[in-house]
PDB file of C-alpha atoms in Angstrom:
ATOM      1  CA  UNK B 608       0.000   0.000   0.000  1.00 56.00           C
ATOM      2  CA  UNK B 609       2.817   2.355   0.929  1.00 52.00           C
ATOM      3  CA  UNK B 610       4.568   1.736  -2.366  1.00 55.00           C
ATOM      4  CA  UNK B 611       1.401   2.523  -4.283  1.00 54.00           C
ATOM      5  CA  UNK B 612       1.078   5.909  -2.464  1.00 52.00           C
ATOM      6  CA  UNK B 613       4.667   6.890  -3.229  1.00 54.00           C
ATOM      7  CA  UNK B 614       4.166   6.061  -6.907  1.00 53.00           C
ATOM      8  CA  UNK B 615       0.955   8.117  -7.003  1.00 49.00           C
ATOM      9  CA  UNK B 616       2.665  11.162  -5.469  1.00 51.00           C
ATOM     10  CA  UNK B 617       5.569  10.917  -7.887  1.00 53.00           C
ATOM     11  CA  UNK B 618       3.209  10.762 -10.859  1.00 50.00           C
ATOM     12  CA  UNK B 619       1.374  13.831  -9.500  1.00 48.00           C
ATOM     13  CA  UNK B 620       4.576  15.804  -9.078  1.00 51.00           C
ATOM     14  CA  UNK B 621       5.725  14.982 -12.527  1.00 48.00           C
ATOM     15  CA  UNK B 622       2.398  16.112 -13.903  1.00 49.00           C
ATOM     16  CA  UNK B 623       2.603  19.446 -12.084  1.00 49.00           C
ATOM     17  CA  UNK B 624       6.135  20.206 -13.193  1.00 52.00           C
ATOM     18  CA  UNK B 625       5.739  19.106 -16.600  1.00 55.00           C
ATOM     19  CA  UNK B 626       6.593  22.308 -18.584  1.00 66.00           C
ATOM     20  CA  UNK B 627       7.762  22.325 -22.108  1.00 78.00           C
ATOM     21  CA  UNK B 628      11.189  23.625 -23.138  1.00 77.00           C
ATOM     22  CA  UNK B 629       9.571  26.593 -24.862  1.00 79.00           C
ATOM     23  CA  UNK B 630       7.808  27.646 -21.678  1.00 80.00           C
ATOM     24  CA  UNK B 631      10.952  27.320 -19.664  1.00 80.00           C
ATOM     25  CA  UNK B 632      12.871  29.340 -22.255  1.00 78.00           C
ATOM     26  CA  UNK B 633      10.195  32.066 -22.175  1.00 83.00           C
ATOM     27  CA  UNK B 634      10.311  32.228 -18.413  1.00 80.00           C
ATOM     28  CA  UNK B 635      14.060  32.568 -18.525  1.00 81.00           C
ATOM     29  CA  UNK B 636      13.844  35.309 -21.142  1.00 78.00           C
ATOM     30  CA  UNK B 637      11.180  37.172 -19.131  1.00 80.00           C
ATOM     31  CA  UNK B 638      13.348  36.950 -16.060  1.00 83.00           C
ATOM     32  CA  UNK B 639      16.383  38.298 -17.924  1.00 83.00           C
ATOM     33  CA  UNK B 640      14.309  41.164 -19.360  1.00 84.00           C
ATOM     34  CA  UNK B 641      12.950  42.008 -15.912  1.00 82.00           C
ATOM     35  CA  UNK B 642      16.464  41.986 -14.451  1.00 82.00           C
ATOM     36  CA  UNK B 643      17.730  44.159 -17.323  1.00 82.00           C
ATOM     37  CA  UNK B 644      14.876  46.624 -16.871  1.00 84.00           C
ATOM     38  CA  UNK B 645      15.602  46.759 -13.162  1.00 84.00           C
ATOM     39  CA  UNK B 646      19.232  47.518 -13.907  1.00 87.00           C
ATOM     40  CA  UNK B 647      18.218  50.184 -16.433  1.00 86.00           C
ATOM     41  CA  UNK B 648      15.902  51.843 -13.907  1.00 85.00           C
ATOM     42  CA  UNK B 649      18.620  51.674 -11.304  1.00 87.00           C
ATOM     43  CA  UNK B 650      21.175  53.218 -13.679  1.00 86.00           C
ATOM     44  CA  UNK B 651      18.640  55.825 -14.736  1.00 87.00           C
ATOM     45  CA  UNK B 652      17.952  56.710 -11.104  1.00 86.00           C
ATOM     46  CA  UNK B 653      21.686  56.892 -10.397  1.00 86.00           C
ATOM     47  CA  UNK B 654      22.241  59.104 -13.463  1.00 87.00           C
ATOM     48  CA  UNK B 655      19.388  61.414 -12.485  1.00 86.00           C
ATOM     49  CA  UNK B 656      20.750  61.636  -8.949  1.00 87.00           C
ATOM     50  CA  UNK B 657      24.197  62.520 -10.297  1.00 88.00           C
ATOM     51  CA  UNK B 658      22.720  65.150 -12.651  1.00 89.00           C
ATOM     52  CA  UNK B 659      20.648  66.576  -9.803  1.00 88.00           C
ATOM     53  CA  UNK B 660      23.643  66.681  -7.511  1.00 88.00           C
ATOM     54  CA  UNK B 661      25.808  68.305 -10.203  1.00 88.00           C
ATOM     55  CA  UNK B 662      23.066  70.842 -10.967  1.00 88.00           C
ATOM     56  CA  UNK B 663      22.778  71.663  -7.287  1.00 87.00           C
ATOM     57  CA  UNK B 664      26.568  72.013  -7.053  1.00 87.00           C
ATOM     58  CA  UNK B 665      26.665  74.310 -10.104  1.00 88.00           C
ATOM     59  CA  UNK B 666      23.778  76.400  -8.788  1.00 86.00           C
ATOM     60  CA  UNK B 667      25.372  76.570  -5.345  1.00 87.00           C
ATOM     61  CA  UNK B 668      28.676  77.603  -6.907  1.00 87.00           C
ATOM     62  CA  UNK B 669      26.914  80.263  -8.975  1.00 87.00           C
ATOM     63  CA  UNK B 670      25.084  81.560  -5.909  1.00 87.00           C
ATOM     64  CA  UNK B 671      28.327  81.618  -3.940  1.00 87.00           C
ATOM     65  CA  UNK B 672      30.098  83.421  -6.765  1.00 87.00           C
ATOM     66  CA  UNK B 673      27.315  86.015  -6.901  1.00 87.00           C
ATOM     67  CA  UNK B 674      27.337  86.359  -3.116  1.00 86.00           C
ATOM     68  CA  UNK B 675      31.142  86.729  -3.126  1.00 87.00           C
ATOM     69  CA  UNK B 676      30.924  89.422  -5.802  1.00 88.00           C
ATOM     70  CA  UNK B 677      28.238  91.278  -3.843  1.00 88.00           C
ATOM     71  CA  UNK B 678      30.355  90.972  -0.699  1.00 87.00           C
ATOM     72  CA  UNK B 679      33.435  92.244  -2.526  1.00 87.00           C
ATOM     73  CA  UNK B 680      31.385  95.110  -3.954  1.00 88.00           C
ATOM     74  CA  UNK B 681      30.065  96.046  -0.522  1.00 88.00           C
ATOM     75  CA  UNK B 682      33.538  95.778   0.969  1.00 87.00           C
ATOM     76  CA  UNK B 683      34.935  97.971  -1.821  1.00 85.00           C
ATOM     77  CA  UNK B 684      32.197 100.541  -1.263  1.00 87.00           C
ATOM     78  CA  UNK B 685      32.837 100.523   2.479  1.00 86.00           C
ATOM     79  CA  UNK B 686      36.572 100.888   1.903  1.00 85.00           C
ATOM     80  CA  UNK B 687      35.987 103.692  -0.584  1.00 84.00           C
ATOM     81  CA  UNK B 688      33.729 105.447   1.900  1.00 85.00           C
ATOM     82  CA  UNK B 689      36.343 105.017   4.631  1.00 83.00           C
ATOM     83  CA  UNK B 690      39.022 106.483   2.367  1.00 79.00           C
ATOM     84  CA  UNK B 691      36.775 109.397   1.462  1.00 77.00           C
ATOM     85  CA  UNK B 692      35.979 110.027   5.130  1.00 80.00           C
ATOM     86  CA  UNK B 693      39.660 109.787   6.013  1.00 80.00           C
ATOM     87  CA  UNK B 694      40.507 112.158   3.181  1.00 75.00           C
ATOM     88  CA  UNK B 695      37.953 114.647   4.504  1.00 76.00           C
ATOM     89  CA  UNK B 696      39.490 114.340   7.955  1.00 78.00           C
ATOM     90  CA  UNK B 697      42.973 114.828   6.505  1.00 79.00           C
ATOM     91  CA  UNK B 698      41.814 117.975   4.728  1.00 76.00           C
ATOM     92  CA  UNK B 699      40.333 119.433   7.893  1.00 83.00           C
ATOM     93  CA  UNK B 700      42.287 122.116   9.678  1.00 82.00           C
ATOM     94  CA  UNK B 701      44.545 120.805  12.395  1.00 84.00           C
ATOM     95  CA  UNK B 702      46.446 123.379  14.476  1.00 86.00           C
ATOM     96  CA  UNK B 703      50.127 123.210  13.652  1.00 87.00           C
ATOM     97  CA  UNK B 704      52.341 124.823  16.321  1.00 87.00           C
ATOM     98  CA  UNK B 705      55.251 124.838  13.881  1.00 88.00           C
ATOM     99  CA  UNK B 706      53.397 127.457  11.822  1.00 92.00           C
ATOM    100  CA  UNK B 707      52.498 129.684  14.785  1.00 92.00           C
ATOM    101  CA  UNK B 708      55.343 132.047  13.915  1.00 94.00           C
ATOM    102  CA  UNK B 709      53.117 133.325  11.099  1.00 95.00           C
ATOM    103  CA  UNK B 710      50.083 133.940  13.336  1.00 96.00           C
ATOM    104  CA  UNK B 711      48.654 137.432  13.072  1.00 96.00           C
ATOM    105  CA  UNK B 712      46.613 139.926  11.075  1.00 95.00           C
ATOM    106  CA  UNK B 713      48.076 141.363   7.898  1.00 95.00           C
ATOM    107  CA  UNK B 714      46.803 144.350   5.963  1.00 90.00           C
ATOM    108  CA  UNK B 715      47.824 145.775   2.612  1.00 85.00           C
ATOM    109  CA  UNK B 716      49.416 149.217   2.728  1.00 72.00           C
ATOM    110  CA  UNK B 717      48.971 149.658  -1.002  1.00 70.00           C
ATOM    111  CA  UNK B 718      45.196 149.932  -0.880  1.00 61.00           C
ATOM    112  CA  UNK B 719      42.981 150.212   2.190  1.00 58.00           C
ATOM    113  CA  UNK B 720      40.076 148.455   0.489  1.00 60.00           C
ATOM    114  CA  UNK B 721      41.966 145.226  -0.182  1.00 68.00           C
ATOM    115  CA  UNK B 722      41.121 143.655   3.134  1.00 81.00           C
ATOM    116  CA  UNK B 723      43.003 141.606   5.671  1.00 89.00           C
ATOM    117  CA  UNK B 724      44.760 138.256   5.872  1.00 90.00           C
ATOM    118  CA  UNK B 725      44.563 136.377   9.145  1.00 92.00           C
ATOM    119  CA  UNK B 726      46.790 133.399   9.835  1.00 92.00           C
ATOM    120  CA  UNK B 727      46.202 131.163  12.865  1.00 92.00           C
ATOM    121  CA  UNK B 728      48.111 127.889  13.359  1.00 89.00           C
ATOM    122  CA  UNK B 729      47.838 126.666   9.784  1.00 91.00           C
ATOM    123  CA  UNK B 730      44.625 128.350   8.632  1.00 92.00           C
ATOM    124  CA  UNK B 731      44.788 131.313   6.275  1.00 93.00           C
ATOM    125  CA  UNK B 732      41.691 133.491   5.824  1.00 94.00           C
ATOM    126  CA  UNK B 733      41.041 136.558   3.735  1.00 93.00           C
ATOM    127  CA  UNK B 734      38.512 139.136   4.927  1.00 93.00           C
ATOM    128  CA  UNK B 735      37.124 141.673   2.477  1.00 90.00           C
ATOM    129  CA  UNK B 736      36.067 145.153   3.478  1.00 84.00           C
ATOM    130  CA  UNK B 737      32.756 146.824   2.676  1.00 79.00           C
ATOM    131  CA  UNK B 738      32.587 150.620   2.994  1.00 74.00           C
ATOM    132  CA  UNK B 739      35.451 150.369   5.531  1.00 71.00           C
ATOM    133  CA  UNK B 740      33.051 149.676   8.416  1.00 81.00           C
ATOM    134  CA  UNK B 741      32.256 145.985   7.888  1.00 87.00           C
ATOM    135  CA  UNK B 742      34.079 142.867   6.815  1.00 91.00           C
ATOM    136  CA  UNK B 743      33.335 139.256   5.878  1.00 92.00           C
ATOM    137  CA  UNK B 744      35.347 136.113   5.164  1.00 93.00           C
ATOM    138  CA  UNK B 745      35.483 135.190   1.493  1.00 91.00           C
ATOM    139  CA  UNK B 746      38.619 133.043   1.240  1.00 92.00           C
ATOM    140  CA  UNK B 747      39.801 130.235   3.493  1.00 93.00           C
ATOM    141  CA  UNK B 748      42.624 127.747   3.178  1.00 93.00           C
ATOM    142  CA  UNK B 749      44.076 124.910   5.247  1.00 92.00           C
ATOM    143  CA  UNK B 750      47.849 124.773   5.148  1.00 92.00           C
ATOM    144  CA  UNK B 751      49.980 121.672   5.604  1.00 88.00           C
ATOM    145  CA  UNK B 752      53.365 123.387   5.760  1.00 90.00           C
ATOM    146  CA  UNK B 753      55.804 125.378   3.714  1.00 92.00           C
ATOM    147  CA  UNK B 754      57.167 124.739   0.234  1.00 92.00           C
ATOM    148  CA  UNK B 755      60.889 124.546  -0.422  1.00 92.00           C
ATOM    149  CA  UNK B 756      60.800 128.050  -1.939  1.00 92.00           C
ATOM    150  CA  UNK B 757      59.112 129.586   1.115  1.00 93.00           C
ATOM    151  CA  UNK B 758      55.398 129.671   0.181  1.00 94.00           C
ATOM    152  CA  UNK B 759      52.470 128.410   2.202  1.00 93.00           C
ATOM    153  CA  UNK B 760      51.751 124.882   0.974  1.00 92.00           C
ATOM    154  CA  UNK B 761      47.948 124.715   0.677  1.00 91.00           C
ATOM    155  CA  UNK B 762      46.279 121.337   1.121  1.00 90.00           C
ATOM    156  CA  UNK B 763      42.611 122.379   0.933  1.00 92.00           C
ATOM    157  CA  UNK B 764      40.424 125.311  -0.013  1.00 91.00           C
ATOM    158  CA  UNK B 765      36.884 126.108   1.092  1.00 90.00           C
ATOM    159  CA  UNK B 766      34.149 126.597  -1.494  1.00 90.00           C
ATOM    160  CA  UNK B 767      30.439 127.299  -1.426  1.00 87.00           C
ATOM    161  CA  UNK B 768      28.085 125.500  -3.819  1.00 87.00           C
ATOM    162  CA  UNK B 769      24.828 126.679  -5.370  1.00 86.00           C
ATOM    163  CA  UNK B 770      22.929 125.560  -2.291  1.00 88.00           C
ATOM    164  CA  UNK B 771      25.141 127.706  -0.063  1.00 85.00           C
ATOM    165  CA  UNK B 772      26.721 124.571   1.385  1.00 88.00           C
ATOM    166  CA  UNK B 773      30.377 124.991   2.296  1.00 87.00           C
ATOM    167  CA  UNK B 774      32.728 122.163   1.371  1.00 87.00           C
ATOM    168  CA  UNK B 775      36.442 121.454   1.327  1.00 88.00           C
ATOM    169  CA  UNK B 776      38.333 120.536  -1.797  1.00 90.00           C
ATOM    170  CA  UNK B 777      41.860 119.231  -2.032  1.00 88.00           C
ATOM    171  CA  UNK B 778      44.122 121.498  -4.074  1.00 86.00           C
ATOM    172  CA  UNK B 779      47.793 121.879  -4.909  1.00 79.00           C
ATOM    173  CA  UNK B 780      48.557 125.543  -4.476  1.00 81.00           C
ATOM    174  CA  UNK B 781      51.247 127.918  -3.272  1.00 82.00           C
ATOM    175  CA  UNK B 782      49.467 130.852  -1.665  1.00 82.00           C
ATOM    176  CA  UNK B 783      51.338 133.673   0.042  1.00 90.00           C
ATOM    177  CA  UNK B 784      55.028 134.044   0.806  1.00 94.00           C
ATOM    178  CA  UNK B 785      55.786 135.206   4.336  1.00 95.00           C
ATOM    179  CA  UNK B 786      58.793 137.363   5.204  1.00 95.00           C
ATOM    180  CA  UNK B 787      60.619 136.723   8.457  1.00 94.00           C
ATOM    181  CA  UNK B 788      62.774 139.248  10.310  1.00 95.00           C
ATOM    182  CA  UNK B 789      64.509 138.034  13.482  1.00 91.00           C
ATOM    183  CA  UNK B 790      62.217 134.959  13.523  1.00 88.00           C
ATOM    184  CA  UNK B 791      59.165 137.235  13.384  1.00 90.00           C
ATOM    185  CA  UNK B 792      56.823 137.275  10.375  1.00 95.00           C
ATOM    186  CA  UNK B 793      56.442 140.897   9.303  1.00 96.00           C
ATOM    187  CA  UNK B 794      54.581 140.553   6.000  1.00 95.00           C
ATOM    188  CA  UNK B 795      53.006 138.210   3.466  1.00 95.00           C
ATOM    189  CA  UNK B 796      53.503 138.653  -0.265  1.00 93.00           C
ATOM    190  CA  UNK B 797      50.361 137.546  -2.065  1.00 90.00           C
ATOM    191  CA  UNK B 798      50.885 137.618  -5.832  1.00 87.00           C
ATOM    192  CA  UNK B 799      52.771 140.904  -5.574  1.00 88.00           C
ATOM    193  CA  UNK B 800      50.387 142.466  -3.045  1.00 89.00           C
ATOM    194  CA  UNK B 801      52.212 142.993   0.243  1.00 91.00           C
ATOM    195  CA  UNK B 802      50.215 142.505   3.433  1.00 92.00           C
ATOM    196  CA  UNK B 803      52.042 143.946   6.454  1.00 93.00           C
ATOM    197  CA  UNK B 804      51.519 142.607   9.934  1.00 95.00           C
ATOM    198  CA  UNK B 805      49.754 144.745  12.543  1.00 94.00           C
ATOM    199  CA  UNK B 806      50.282 143.695  16.128  1.00 94.00           C
ATOM    200  CA  UNK B 807      47.233 145.453  17.589  1.00 95.00           C
ATOM    201  CA  UNK B 808      43.884 146.741  16.380  1.00 93.00           C
ATOM    202  CA  UNK B 809      44.893 150.211  17.601  1.00 93.00           C
ATOM    203  CA  UNK B 810      47.997 150.007  15.473  1.00 90.00           C
ATOM    204  CA  UNK B 811      45.878 149.037  12.458  1.00 87.00           C
ATOM    205  CA  UNK B 812      43.055 151.549  12.931  1.00 84.00           C
ATOM    206  CA  UNK B 813      45.422 154.392  13.846  1.00 77.00           C
ATOM    207  CA  UNK B 814      47.817 153.827  10.964  1.00 70.00           C
ATOM    208  CA  UNK B 815      48.308 156.507   8.369  1.00 58.00           C
ATOM    209  CA  UNK B 816      45.709 155.224   5.987  1.00 60.00           C
ATOM    210  CA  UNK B 817      42.775 156.980   4.400  1.00 54.00           C
ATOM    211  CA  UNK B 818      40.223 155.217   6.576  1.00 65.00           C
ATOM    212  CA  UNK B 819      36.596 156.152   6.079  1.00 74.00           C
ATOM    213  CA  UNK B 820      36.135 154.794   9.577  1.00 80.00           C
ATOM    214  CA  UNK B 821      38.883 156.208  11.857  1.00 85.00           C
ATOM    215  CA  UNK B 822      39.781 155.018  15.331  1.00 89.00           C
ATOM    216  CA  UNK B 823      37.943 157.850  17.107  1.00 90.00           C
ATOM    217  CA  UNK B 824      34.681 156.841  15.420  1.00 91.00           C
ATOM    218  CA  UNK B 825      35.217 153.226  16.484  1.00 92.00           C
ATOM    219  CA  UNK B 826      35.758 154.241  20.122  1.00 94.00           C
ATOM    220  CA  UNK B 827      32.663 156.444  20.088  1.00 95.00           C
ATOM    221  CA  UNK B 828      30.486 153.753  18.487  1.00 95.00           C
ATOM    222  CA  UNK B 829      31.468 151.003  20.929  1.00 96.00           C
ATOM    223  CA  UNK B 830      30.751 153.288  23.875  1.00 97.00           C
ATOM    224  CA  UNK B 831      27.345 154.160  22.426  1.00 97.00           C
ATOM    225  CA  UNK B 832      26.492 150.583  21.432  1.00 96.00           C
ATOM    226  CA  UNK B 833      27.900 148.519  24.289  1.00 97.00           C
ATOM    227  CA  UNK B 834      28.587 151.112  26.998  1.00 97.00           C
ATOM    228  CA  UNK B 835      32.227 150.092  27.292  1.00 97.00           C
ATOM    229  CA  UNK B 836      34.642 152.061  29.459  1.00 97.00           C
ATOM    230  CA  UNK B 837      37.856 153.744  28.322  1.00 97.00           C
ATOM    231  CA  UNK B 838      39.902 151.166  30.243  1.00 97.00           C
ATOM    232  CA  UNK B 839      38.160 148.211  28.559  1.00 97.00           C
ATOM    233  CA  UNK B 840      38.530 149.791  25.142  1.00 97.00           C
ATOM    234  CA  UNK B 841      42.198 150.683  25.601  1.00 97.00           C
ATOM    235  CA  UNK B 842      43.059 147.195  26.836  1.00 97.00           C
ATOM    236  CA  UNK B 843      41.316 145.565  23.875  1.00 97.00           C
ATOM    237  CA  UNK B 844      42.885 147.922  21.339  1.00 97.00           C
ATOM    238  CA  UNK B 845      46.361 146.974  22.569  1.00 97.00           C
ATOM    239  CA  UNK B 846      45.946 143.183  22.726  1.00 97.00           C
ATOM    240  CA  UNK B 847      48.511 141.492  20.507  1.00 96.00           C
ATOM    241  CA  UNK B 848      46.357 138.353  20.113  1.00 96.00           C
ATOM    242  CA  UNK B 849      43.323 140.335  18.949  1.00 96.00           C
ATOM    243  CA  UNK B 850      43.213 138.393  15.658  1.00 95.00           C
ATOM    244  CA  UNK B 851      42.059 135.327  17.639  1.00 95.00           C
ATOM    245  CA  UNK B 852      38.850 137.022  18.788  1.00 96.00           C
ATOM    246  CA  UNK B 853      35.544 135.223  18.226  1.00 95.00           C
ATOM    247  CA  UNK B 854      34.430 137.692  15.549  1.00 95.00           C
ATOM    248  CA  UNK B 855      37.171 136.427  13.259  1.00 94.00           C
ATOM    249  CA  UNK B 856      37.383 132.857  14.579  1.00 92.00           C
ATOM    250  CA  UNK B 857      33.647 132.157  14.262  1.00 93.00           C
ATOM    251  CA  UNK B 858      33.087 134.024  11.007  1.00 93.00           C
ATOM    252  CA  UNK B 859      31.393 131.747   8.484  1.00 90.00           C
ATOM    253  CA  UNK B 860      32.653 131.401   4.943  1.00 88.00           C
ATOM    254  CA  UNK B 861      30.825 133.975   2.828  1.00 88.00           C
ATOM    255  CA  UNK B 862      28.603 134.592   5.829  1.00 87.00           C
ATOM    256  CA  UNK B 863      27.126 137.729   7.318  1.00 89.00           C
ATOM    257  CA  UNK B 864      29.145 140.908   7.371  1.00 92.00           C
ATOM    258  CA  UNK B 865      30.220 142.140  10.790  1.00 93.00           C
ATOM    259  CA  UNK B 866      31.439 145.573  11.883  1.00 92.00           C
ATOM    260  CA  UNK B 867      34.624 146.749  13.543  1.00 92.00           C
ATOM    261  CA  UNK B 868      32.515 147.604  16.575  1.00 95.00           C
ATOM    262  CA  UNK B 869      31.599 143.897  16.814  1.00 96.00           C
ATOM    263  CA  UNK B 870      35.250 142.986  16.356  1.00 95.00           C
ATOM    264  CA  UNK B 871      36.341 145.293  19.180  1.00 96.00           C
ATOM    265  CA  UNK B 872      33.524 144.011  21.415  1.00 97.00           C
ATOM    266  CA  UNK B 873      34.623 140.408  20.827  1.00 97.00           C
ATOM    267  CA  UNK B 874      38.205 141.385  21.693  1.00 97.00           C
ATOM    268  CA  UNK B 875      37.009 142.931  24.960  1.00 97.00           C
ATOM    269  CA  UNK B 876      35.226 139.640  25.762  1.00 97.00           C
ATOM    270  CA  UNK B 877      38.356 137.569  25.194  1.00 96.00           C
ATOM    271  CA  UNK B 878      39.573 135.831  28.383  1.00 94.00           C
TER     272      UNK B 878
END
């Protein structure tokens, strides 16, 4: 009985596995195609991933390059601005004690309507006269030193634009040649016009010049305007540092005109 069962099972198994060669060949071919397609899809996916990665790398590099250029541009602009700011600072007036020997007020003896030059520690200003009773500042220079041939070496000049804004501009200019006698500056030659130094306002106002506004008128006007005493007036008229008074020091470039009475009053107020 057992032998009969084994034979029956064997016949059944043979019947189930009984495929033709053609079917087995087809199955093998289908399997090979499926494996090939799987490899193709895998290669395709790998290729797409590589392309994507490369694209991302290129885009990232481009973005970095753009960002670097923008950064460099900003840095260049900042550096340019710093240089411009530093240049402005360099052009600003800085008191130079080495030039103090030229400090003073200088007036032209050739013509009383020329005006006055005032030099203070490296700043040279020209004040014009109007009807001999008022003055205003209409030239201003910052000086860096002296040239080899004895002129003031100008580093910057003040200008006023159309909007009345005052600005500094770097220039290369020789302006004024001082004359020293016994280490004391006695005059400044400005393009052939000699400006002589006056040590006091009294010396200037009382000089032999055809003033339309003589010293006596100045004394009378300051008494009437400010009620100043003879002692105050005399002291101010004889101050040798009178050119440093606030009337001159605070005068704005091409600003309001101010009178000699205001000048004398500011001298009286000097500490």
